[in-house]
Amino acid sequence: GQSLEQPSEVTAVEGAIVQINCTYQTSGFYGLSWYQQHDGGAPTFLSYNALDGLEETGRFSSFLSRSDSYGYLLLQELQMKDSASYFCAVRGDPASGGSYIPTFGRGTSLIVHP
Amino acid sequence: DAGVTQSPTHLIKTRGQQVTLRCSPKSGHDTVSWYQQALGQGPQFIFQYYEEEERQRGNFPDRFSGHQFPNYSSELNVNALLLGDSALYLCASSSGQGTSYEQYFGPGTRLTVT
């Protein structure tokens, strides 16, 4: 099966940089995604990593190390509106016994203080 | 361009009853996946529909069933409701039988079973 671990809560102040870590287990890795979800809202796609390295999209960046089964989401210049839950989701490789259906972590609640 | 829409927004049912939730995918998408999200948890995959057939199924009992229509919209049916079925039910659409890594989520249906 596929499983993920991420911290339950992270706090930071406006303007700071925060990193949300995610470790995963899967049968054959296909990709790691990140989603943001505000209270009462729908998860929205942030980024996707299939290869090792850093992907940058504006204030958000996502990193992947396949050898370590590890990734992180980096949020820079934090704003109050970034307070939300952040989920990592892993897709396995069906050719290796995994599933391309994304398995989500339990989510990290990011609280941004003024 | 309309995103993913779901109806109803909220629903209250009694144990033992049956419920039907509806989803219209984003324009151009042909694949619909359903997720259950309990409070404080990540979305859990229920099943995926493509070409009007259930293609993948998560670890949910047969009380959970679905349907996809020729216009790609979908329904989720849950029979013999249990208190534990209370959750946010999310619909996500994508293209190419879900091989695309980016999923678009609807706002969800909040189901409360009393």
mmCIF file of C-alpha atoms in Angstrom:
data_model
loop_
_atom_site.group_PDB
_atom_site.id
_atom_site.type_symbol
_atom_site.label_atom_id
_atom_site.label_comp_id
_atom_site.label_asym_id
_atom_site.label_seq_id
_atom_site.Cartn_x
_atom_site.Cartn_y
_atom_site.Cartn_z
ATOM 1 C CA GLY A 1 0.000 0.000 0.000
ATOM 2 C CA GLN A 2 0.832 3.650 0.099
ATOM 3 C CA SER A 3 1.252 5.757 3.234
ATOM 4 C CA LEU A 4 2.506 9.205 4.163
ATOM 5 C CA GLU A 5 3.665 11.058 7.254
ATOM 6 C CA GLN A 6 3.507 14.818 7.704
ATOM 7 C CA PRO A 7 3.458 17.035 10.818
ATOM 8 C CA SER A 8 0.011 17.782 12.191
ATOM 9 C CA GLU A 9 0.625 21.470 12.782
ATOM 10 C CA VAL A 10 3.133 24.188 11.929
ATOM 11 C CA THR A 11 3.041 27.804 13.101
ATOM 12 C CA ALA A 12 4.893 30.825 11.714
ATOM 13 C CA VAL A 13 4.658 34.610 11.507
ATOM 14 C CA GLU A 14 3.790 36.771 8.542
ATOM 15 C CA GLY A 15 6.694 37.327 6.176
ATOM 16 C CA ALA A 16 8.569 34.238 7.371
ATOM 17 C CA ILE A 17 9.481 31.067 5.476
ATOM 18 C CA VAL A 18 8.053 27.716 6.496
ATOM 19 C CA GLN A 19 8.776 24.162 5.371
ATOM 20 C CA ILE A 20 6.249 21.328 5.581
ATOM 21 C CA ASN A 21 7.824 17.892 5.347
ATOM 22 C CA CYS A 22 6.352 14.707 3.975
ATOM 23 C CA THR A 23 7.750 11.180 3.995
ATOM 24 C CA TYR A 24 6.064 8.435 2.061
ATOM 25 C CA GLN A 25 6.004 4.719 1.379
ATOM 26 C CA THR A 26 4.780 3.321 -1.906
ATOM 27 C CA SER A 27 5.235 0.397 -4.270
ATOM 28 C CA GLY A 28 6.928 2.053 -7.192
ATOM 29 C CA PHE A 29 6.929 5.822 -7.071
ATOM 30 C CA TYR A 30 5.149 7.883 -9.677
ATOM 31 C CA GLY A 31 4.829 11.372 -8.197
ATOM 32 C CA LEU A 32 4.192 13.537 -5.144
ATOM 33 C CA SER A 33 1.571 16.288 -5.133
ATOM 34 C CA TRP A 34 0.724 19.069 -2.730
ATOM 35 C CA TYR A 35 -2.728 20.495 -2.089
ATOM 36 C CA GLN A 36 -3.970 23.433 -0.027
ATOM 37 C CA GLN A 37 -7.332 23.382 1.714
ATOM 38 C CA HIS A 38 -8.881 26.285 3.594
ATOM 39 C CA ASP A 39 -11.459 25.528 6.270
ATOM 40 C CA GLY A 40 -14.704 24.503 4.610
ATOM 41 C CA GLY A 41 -13.152 24.689 1.157
ATOM 42 C CA ALA A 42 -12.048 22.341 -1.585
ATOM 43 C CA PRO A 43 -8.466 21.105 -1.853
ATOM 44 C CA THR A 44 -6.640 23.058 -4.538
ATOM 45 C CA PHE A 45 -3.626 21.742 -6.405
ATOM 46 C CA LEU A 46 -0.329 23.481 -5.637
ATOM 47 C CA SER A 47 2.480 21.474 -7.183
ATOM 48 C CA TYR A 48 3.717 18.107 -8.419
ATOM 49 C CA ASN A 49 7.140 16.470 -8.348
ATOM 50 C CA ALA A 50 7.983 13.381 -10.340
ATOM 51 C CA LEU A 51 11.747 13.895 -10.460
ATOM 52 C CA ASP A 52 14.287 14.828 -7.792
ATOM 53 C CA GLY A 53 14.800 18.496 -7.167
ATOM 54 C CA LEU A 54 12.994 21.731 -6.589
ATOM 55 C CA GLU A 55 9.922 22.998 -8.419
ATOM 56 C CA GLU A 56 9.159 26.690 -7.927
ATOM 57 C CA THR A 57 5.787 28.350 -8.441
ATOM 58 C CA GLY A 58 5.760 31.891 -7.142
ATOM 59 C CA ARG A 59 5.993 31.966 -3.349
ATOM 60 C CA PHE A 60 5.585 28.185 -3.170
ATOM 61 C CA SER A 61 8.267 25.610 -3.935
ATOM 62 C CA SER A 62 8.218 21.849 -3.641
ATOM 63 C CA PHE A 63 11.182 19.525 -3.291
ATOM 64 C CA LEU A 64 11.528 15.792 -3.842
ATOM 65 C CA SER A 65 14.181 13.221 -2.999
ATOM 66 C CA ARG A 66 13.118 9.831 -4.333
ATOM 67 C CA SER A 67 16.073 8.039 -2.730
ATOM 68 C CA ASP A 68 14.932 9.296 0.692
ATOM 69 C CA SER A 69 11.184 8.923 -0.022
ATOM 70 C CA TYR A 70 10.901 12.507 1.152
ATOM 71 C CA GLY A 71 9.530 15.787 -0.031
ATOM 72 C CA TYR A 72 8.703 19.177 1.334
ATOM 73 C CA LEU A 73 6.632 22.218 0.537
ATOM 74 C CA LEU A 74 8.329 25.575 1.091
ATOM 75 C CA LEU A 75 6.217 28.667 1.546
ATOM 76 C CA GLN A 76 7.980 32.037 1.414
ATOM 77 C CA GLU A 77 6.853 35.524 2.392
ATOM 78 C CA LEU A 78 4.022 34.048 4.418
ATOM 79 C CA GLN A 79 0.707 35.855 4.378
ATOM 80 C CA MET A 80 -2.276 35.481 6.695
ATOM 81 C CA LYS A 81 -4.249 33.944 3.826
ATOM 82 C CA ASP A 82 -1.758 31.053 3.746
ATOM 83 C CA SER A 83 -3.305 29.743 6.982
ATOM 84 C CA ALA A 84 -4.799 26.474 5.791
ATOM 85 C CA SER A 85 -4.253 22.728 5.752
ATOM 86 C CA TYR A 86 -1.633 21.360 3.395
ATOM 87 C CA PHE A 87 -1.730 17.792 2.137
ATOM 88 C CA CYS A 88 0.906 15.757 0.384
ATOM 89 C CA ALA A 89 -0.346 12.958 -1.839
ATOM 90 C CA VAL A 90 1.683 10.151 -3.388
ATOM 91 C CA ARG A 91 0.986 8.233 -6.576
ATOM 92 C CA GLY A 92 2.491 4.799 -7.067
ATOM 93 C CA ASP A 93 3.541 3.083 -10.248
ATOM 94 C CA PRO A 94 1.042 0.390 -11.302
ATOM 95 C CA ALA A 95 3.845 -1.415 -13.123
ATOM 96 C CA SER A 96 5.512 -1.931 -9.750
ATOM 97 C CA GLY A 97 2.380 -2.886 -7.851
ATOM 98 C CA GLY A 98 1.455 0.623 -6.783
ATOM 99 C CA SER A 99 -1.592 2.686 -7.620
ATOM 100 C CA TYR A 100 -1.681 5.906 -9.590
ATOM 101 C CA ILE A 101 -4.665 6.893 -7.468
ATOM 102 C CA PRO A 102 -3.207 9.489 -5.081
ATOM 103 C CA THR A 103 -3.057 8.570 -1.413
ATOM 104 C CA PHE A 104 -3.289 11.637 0.804
ATOM 105 C CA GLY A 105 -1.524 12.328 4.065
ATOM 106 C CA ARG A 106 -3.478 13.475 7.111
ATOM 107 C CA GLY A 107 -2.586 17.069 6.433
ATOM 108 C CA THR A 108 -0.567 19.784 8.145
ATOM 109 C CA SER A 109 -2.412 22.728 9.642
ATOM 110 C CA LEU A 110 -0.402 25.899 8.998
ATOM 111 C CA ILE A 111 -1.185 28.779 11.324
ATOM 112 C CA VAL A 112 0.236 32.153 10.328
ATOM 113 C CA HIS A 113 0.380 34.775 13.078
ATOM 114 C CA PRO A 114 0.592 38.541 12.495
ATOM 115 C CA ASP B 1 -15.250 27.993 -17.531
ATOM 116 C CA ALA B 2 -17.143 26.287 -14.721
ATOM 117 C CA GLY B 3 -15.074 24.273 -12.328
ATOM 118 C CA VAL B 4 -16.215 21.141 -10.548
ATOM 119 C CA THR B 5 -19.670 21.517 -9.050
ATOM 120 C CA GLN B 6 -21.342 19.366 -6.418
ATOM 121 C CA SER B 7 -24.820 19.182 -4.980
ATOM 122 C CA PRO B 8 -26.196 19.439 -2.444
ATOM 123 C CA THR B 9 -23.878 21.534 -0.281
ATOM 124 C CA HIS B 10 -25.129 20.116 2.991
ATOM 125 C CA LEU B 11 -27.273 17.138 3.846
ATOM 126 C CA ILE B 12 -28.631 15.670 7.056
ATOM 127 C CA LYS B 13 -29.795 12.068 7.056
ATOM 128 C CA THR B 14 -30.820 9.472 9.611
ATOM 129 C CA ARG B 15 -29.077 6.151 10.203
ATOM 130 C CA GLY B 16 -30.275 3.497 7.791
ATOM 131 C CA GLN B 17 -31.347 5.947 5.114
ATOM 132 C CA GLN B 18 -29.889 6.221 1.635
ATOM 133 C CA VAL B 19 -28.273 9.267 0.041
ATOM 134 C CA THR B 20 -27.283 10.362 -3.462
ATOM 135 C CA LEU B 21 -24.648 13.004 -4.083
ATOM 136 C CA ARG B 22 -24.009 14.599 -7.457
ATOM 137 C CA CYS B 23 -20.965 15.954 -9.256
ATOM 138 C CA SER B 24 -20.343 17.728 -12.540
ATOM 139 C CA PRO B 25 -16.707 17.679 -13.661
ATOM 140 C CA LYS B 26 -14.696 20.570 -14.983
ATOM 141 C CA SER B 27 -15.247 21.213 -18.666
ATOM 142 C CA GLY B 28 -13.022 18.966 -20.762
ATOM 143 C CA HIS B 29 -12.509 16.377 -18.029
ATOM 144 C CA ASP B 30 -13.730 12.822 -18.493
ATOM 145 C CA THR B 31 -12.705 11.168 -15.224
ATOM 146 C CA VAL B 32 -14.404 11.579 -11.866
ATOM 147 C CA SER B 33 -13.063 10.396 -8.533
ATOM 148 C CA TRP B 34 -14.892 10.460 -5.223
ATOM 149 C CA TYR B 35 -13.252 10.964 -1.851
ATOM 150 C CA GLN B 36 -14.436 10.888 1.736
ATOM 151 C CA GLN B 37 -12.818 13.366 4.107
ATOM 152 C CA ALA B 38 -13.455 12.945 7.815
ATOM 153 C CA LEU B 39 -12.811 15.885 10.117
ATOM 154 C CA GLY B 40 -9.103 16.451 10.588
ATOM 155 C CA GLN B 41 -8.117 13.815 8.026
ATOM 156 C CA GLY B 42 -6.952 13.768 4.455
ATOM 157 C CA PRO B 43 -9.272 12.760 1.620
ATOM 158 C CA GLN B 44 -9.710 8.978 1.301
ATOM 159 C CA PHE B 45 -10.308 7.553 -2.150
ATOM 160 C CA ILE B 46 -13.661 5.828 -2.666
ATOM 161 C CA PHE B 47 -13.725 5.072 -6.401
ATOM 162 C CA GLN B 48 -13.046 6.464 -9.842
ATOM 163 C CA TYR B 49 -15.264 6.514 -12.915
ATOM 164 C CA TYR B 50 -14.120 6.719 -16.498
ATOM 165 C CA GLU B 51 -16.154 5.947 -19.620
ATOM 166 C CA GLU B 52 -19.174 5.245 -17.404
ATOM 167 C CA GLU B 53 -17.426 2.394 -15.609
ATOM 168 C CA GLU B 54 -15.881 2.059 -12.169
ATOM 169 C CA ARG B 55 -12.174 1.745 -12.869
ATOM 170 C CA GLN B 56 -10.573 1.828 -9.435
ATOM 171 C CA ARG B 57 -11.978 1.326 -5.970
ATOM 172 C CA GLY B 58 -10.628 2.140 -2.551
ATOM 173 C CA ASN B 59 -11.265 0.287 0.682
ATOM 174 C CA PHE B 60 -14.963 1.086 1.037
ATOM 175 C CA PRO B 61 -17.868 -1.348 1.478
ATOM 176 C CA ASP B 62 -20.415 -2.155 -1.197
ATOM 177 C CA ARG B 63 -22.837 0.251 0.484
ATOM 178 C CA PHE B 64 -20.942 2.860 -1.508
ATOM 179 C CA SER B 65 -21.805 2.761 -5.185
ATOM 180 C CA GLY B 66 -21.712 5.171 -8.049
ATOM 181 C CA HIS B 67 -22.550 5.963 -11.583
ATOM 182 C CA GLN B 68 -21.180 8.071 -14.396
ATOM 183 C CA PHE B 69 -23.387 9.471 -17.126
ATOM 184 C CA PRO B 70 -22.562 10.032 -20.818
ATOM 185 C CA ASN B 71 -21.975 13.747 -20.096
ATOM 186 C CA TYR B 72 -19.287 12.679 -17.551
ATOM 187 C CA SER B 73 -21.271 13.813 -14.526
ATOM 188 C CA SER B 74 -21.396 11.353 -11.672
ATOM 189 C CA GLU B 75 -23.385 10.250 -8.660
ATOM 190 C CA LEU B 76 -22.293 8.709 -5.391
ATOM 191 C CA ASN B 77 -24.856 6.583 -3.579
ATOM 192 C CA VAL B 78 -24.529 5.415 -0.008
ATOM 193 C CA ASN B 79 -27.018 2.893 1.377
ATOM 194 C CA ALA B 80 -27.819 1.954 4.966
ATOM 195 C CA LEU B 81 -26.133 5.045 6.350
ATOM 196 C CA LEU B 82 -24.051 4.739 9.505
ATOM 197 C CA LEU B 83 -23.035 7.475 11.926
ATOM 198 C CA GLY B 84 -19.463 6.968 10.726
ATOM 199 C CA ASP B 85 -20.446 8.012 7.228
ATOM 200 C CA SER B 86 -20.668 11.602 8.423
ATOM 201 C CA ALA B 87 -17.974 13.414 6.458
ATOM 202 C CA LEU B 88 -17.215 15.805 3.635
ATOM 203 C CA TYR B 89 -17.603 14.039 0.301
ATOM 204 C CA LEU B 90 -15.387 15.441 -2.395
ATOM 205 C CA CYS B 91 -15.562 14.942 -6.102
ATOM 206 C CA ALA B 92 -12.434 15.460 -8.190
ATOM 207 C CA SER B 93 -12.186 15.576 -11.944
ATOM 208 C CA SER B 94 -9.263 14.972 -14.231
ATOM 209 C CA SER B 95 -8.552 13.841 -17.753
ATOM 210 C CA GLY B 96 -7.149 10.702 -19.293
ATOM 211 C CA GLN B 97 -8.496 8.158 -16.813
ATOM 212 C CA GLY B 98 -6.774 9.969 -14.038
ATOM 213 C CA THR B 99 -3.304 9.661 -15.485
ATOM 214 C CA SER B 100 -3.029 13.427 -15.378
ATOM 215 C CA TYR B 101 -1.453 14.325 -12.049
ATOM 216 C CA GLU B 102 -3.595 17.393 -11.512
ATOM 217 C CA GLN B 103 -7.036 16.901 -10.048
ATOM 218 C CA TYR B 104 -9.627 19.620 -9.623
ATOM 219 C CA PHE B 105 -11.794 19.253 -6.547
ATOM 220 C CA GLY B 106 -15.330 20.438 -6.061
ATOM 221 C CA PRO B 107 -16.455 22.242 -2.905
ATOM 222 C CA GLY B 108 -17.824 19.027 -1.440
ATOM 223 C CA THR B 109 -21.040 17.860 0.155
ATOM 224 C CA ARG B 110 -21.114 17.898 3.937
ATOM 225 C CA LEU B 111 -23.108 14.819 5.029
ATOM 226 C CA THR B 112 -24.284 14.522 8.607
ATOM 227 C CA VAL B 113 -25.833 11.241 9.742
ATOM 228 C CA THR B 114 -27.839 11.383 12.975
#
